Structure formats: structure tokens, C-alpha cells
Amino acid sequence: IGVLPGTRDEYVVIGAHYDHLGLGKRKALAPENVGQIHNGADDNASGTAGMLSLAAQLSGSSEVVGPAAVDSLRGSVPNSGRLTPANQEPGLVFIAFAGEELGLLGSSAFVSRPSIPLGKIRAMVNLDMIGRSDGAVYIGGVGTATEFREWLDGLKGQTPLTLSYADTPQAPSDHLAFAGEKIPVLFFFSGLHPDYHQPSDDREKIDQFRALEILDLVEAVTRRLVQPRQPVHFVETDSSSALLGASFGSPVFGVVSEPSWEADGVLVTGVKASSPAFAAGLRRGDIIVGCDGEAVMDRLDLVEHLKQPDAGIATSHPLLVVRGEEILTLVLSGN
């Protein structure tokens, strides 16, 4: 965690996860590649390097991140040098999260035991996979604050990138932990590709020029967020809670779980109203220990069941649930 103090006891969080899959024993998309090193250049060395570059840029640090020839190309969106008390009210908190691939463990731990009061966080910006843009950038969470869409629309003419919005913060990355605490979030993402969760996600495939264009955009948004007397009003969206989802673009079933739970199974800490989990009868305090007739050891196991190739809106999943001294079978369905 790094902090760039402001003039007010309020903060904007810039985050990126630095973990990946290691040898691919969990979450690798090609079983034949298990045992090979998965470096995760895009997922998410790109976002981590971007966060560090922003920290250097906004603080005026001489420790420029990245090759000087590349950094000299920054500037597709006009910005205005290092932040000073005259143009920065809230402080900036830069966080490199661990355990994202295991179920948002680092960001969930932060919001569970925050080093700054959550009520003093004006917004959170998440960088996850920004290194493989084809000229476009996906921005999630645009609907979590009334101001975000207008700001981004105002930047469209100043960036070569095509901006694609989603109002909800539904992609399963670290911003979800903050959205679940009613904090406005923005999630910057350059898109999936065939090297996702493969050993081939390596640095020679990163388009650093496009990544810098995305960083210019993120920097412009960040400067707007820290302006004096700049209100940011949270808006609840359909998936603002820190929900356990299956994968990018797949159904979110409405389970809020405890990331620090150390026993077997998944401890349910909340159930979103009108969700499939609510319809199935899941309650706060339930422990999910089985799904589809197989044991569920942790959150990752459950996610893997919910994202099987045939899973979808019409798929049902029998859950084995411990509720107090009872053992129940509940059926989770997208219908």
C-alpha cells in the first residue's frame, strides 16, 4: 500500500492484483499445461505496472516506471503534471492486491479490516488486464456513481480509444469488494484473448502503447476524482454487492461469501434479494459443502462448478448445505 496524501481526510483507491496462477494447478484453462509457469503478463502484471506508473506520474516521482522511450509517448489525454494541494483534495491510496485469482481474497480482506475508514473512500479504480487492447477499453461500474458517465463521455474526443461501458461492476475482480460496501467503482479492462489463463500470456504479447493510452484515460479520471469539492454520489446497481459470480459475462447467482473462512466449504454472509440464491433458499450463515454431487472445499471450487461449459440461465445445481445441525439439499437455478 502506498499513499499520496491530500488536503482532506478522504481517499481515492487505485488498485490492481499482482497474483496469477503459478503453475496453473487451479483455474488454468488448458489441463495439458498444468505444471508450466503461468506468468500472467496481461493478467495482471499489466494492471500492476499501470498502477505503479500512475503513482509515479501523479506524485512527480523521478522513478519513472517502464522504458523511457515508451513513457515519453504518454499524453493522448492532456493532463497537468504532478498533483499538488491546489488540485488534489482527497488522498490517493495505491494498493497491490494478492489472492484475486483465489476469490478476491486481498481486496475482501482490505474492506473487512480497512486501514482507512470505508466511509472516507470517495471511489475505487481497478486496473485488471489492460495490456491487450485492440483499440478499445471496457469500463465497468459506470453506473455506480451519477457523475461517471458524463466524465467519460467528455473524454471520448481526447483519446484514440473506443470506450465501452457497463453500468454494473459485474466482472469478478477486486472492485467488487468495494462496490459491495457502497463505494463507487470503475473497472478498466482491455478484453479477453486466447492466452487468458494460459502459459502463453507473456510479456512479448503486451501492447504497451495501447496500455499507456488506457493509463492516460485512467489518469484523467483520477484527476477528476481528486478535484476539490468534487461530489461523487453512489448509485446501487443490480450487482453492486460483492457477489460470487462464475466468470466474465456469466450469471451472478447472488451469493456473498466470507473470503477468510478457513474451514471446508463456503460460508454465506449474505444473499442478494431476487437472486437465484435467494430463490433456492440460501440464508446468511449457511455453509455450502457440496455442488453437483461433489465436495466444495472453498469458494474457488464453487465457482468452478458454476462456470461449467453447460452452465447457464437454465442450468440447475443441487447444493449440499450445512445449516446449524441440519444438512439440506437446495437447488440453485438460473430460471
mmCIF file of N, CA and C in Angstrom, residues 107-119:
data_model
loop_
_atom_site.group_PDB
_atom_site.id
_atom_site.type_symbol
_atom_site.label_atom_id
_atom_site.label_comp_id
_atom_site.label_asym_id
_atom_site.label_seq_id
_atom_site.Cartn_x
_atom_site.Cartn_y
_atom_site.Cartn_z
ATOM 1 N N SER A 107 -8.565 -7.976 -1.715
ATOM 2 C CA SER A 107 -9.478 -6.830 -1.632
ATOM 3 C C SER A 107 -10.571 -7.068 -0.599
ATOM 4 N N SER A 108 -11.038 -8.305 -0.483
ATOM 5 C CA SER A 108 -12.052 -8.606 0.530
ATOM 6 C C SER A 108 -11.477 -8.454 1.932
ATOM 7 N N ALA A 109 -10.211 -8.851 2.111
ATOM 8 C CA ALA A 109 -9.567 -8.677 3.414
ATOM 9 C C ALA A 109 -9.424 -7.198 3.748
ATOM 10 N N PHE A 110 -9.114 -6.384 2.726
ATOM 11 C CA PHE A 110 -8.955 -4.951 2.976
ATOM 12 C C PHE A 110 -10.263 -4.313 3.445
ATOM 13 N N VAL A 111 -11.373 -4.614 2.765
ATOM 14 C CA VAL A 111 -12.634 -3.986 3.168
ATOM 15 C C VAL A 111 -13.158 -4.578 4.473
ATOM 16 N N SER A 112 -12.721 -5.799 4.812
ATOM 17 C CA SER A 112 -13.125 -6.391 6.089
ATOM 18 C C SER A 112 -12.358 -5.771 7.254
ATOM 19 N N ARG A 113 -11.098 -5.419 7.009
ATOM 20 C CA ARG A 113 -10.251 -4.813 8.047
ATOM 21 C C ARG A 113 -9.520 -3.625 7.437
ATOM 22 N N PRO A 114 -10.246 -2.565 7.104
ATOM 23 C CA PRO A 114 -9.642 -1.456 6.351
ATOM 24 C C PRO A 114 -8.650 -0.654 7.187
ATOM 25 N N SER A 115 -7.589 -0.211 6.529
ATOM 26 C CA SER A 115 -6.625 0.660 7.196
ATOM 27 C C SER A 115 -7.082 2.109 7.193
ATOM 28 N N ILE A 116 -8.098 2.420 6.398
ATOM 29 C CA ILE A 116 -8.766 3.719 6.441
ATOM 30 C C ILE A 116 -10.264 3.454 6.482
ATOM 31 N N PRO A 117 -11.031 4.292 7.160
ATOM 32 C CA PRO A 117 -12.484 4.041 7.227
ATOM 33 C C PRO A 117 -13.102 3.996 5.837
ATOM 34 N N LEU A 118 -13.926 2.979 5.578
ATOM 35 C CA LEU A 118 -14.536 2.832 4.262
ATOM 36 C C LEU A 118 -15.398 4.031 3.897
ATOM 37 N N GLY A 119 -15.983 4.663 4.902
ATOM 38 C CA GLY A 119 -16.814 5.830 4.639
ATOM 39 C C GLY A 119 -16.043 7.025 4.129
#
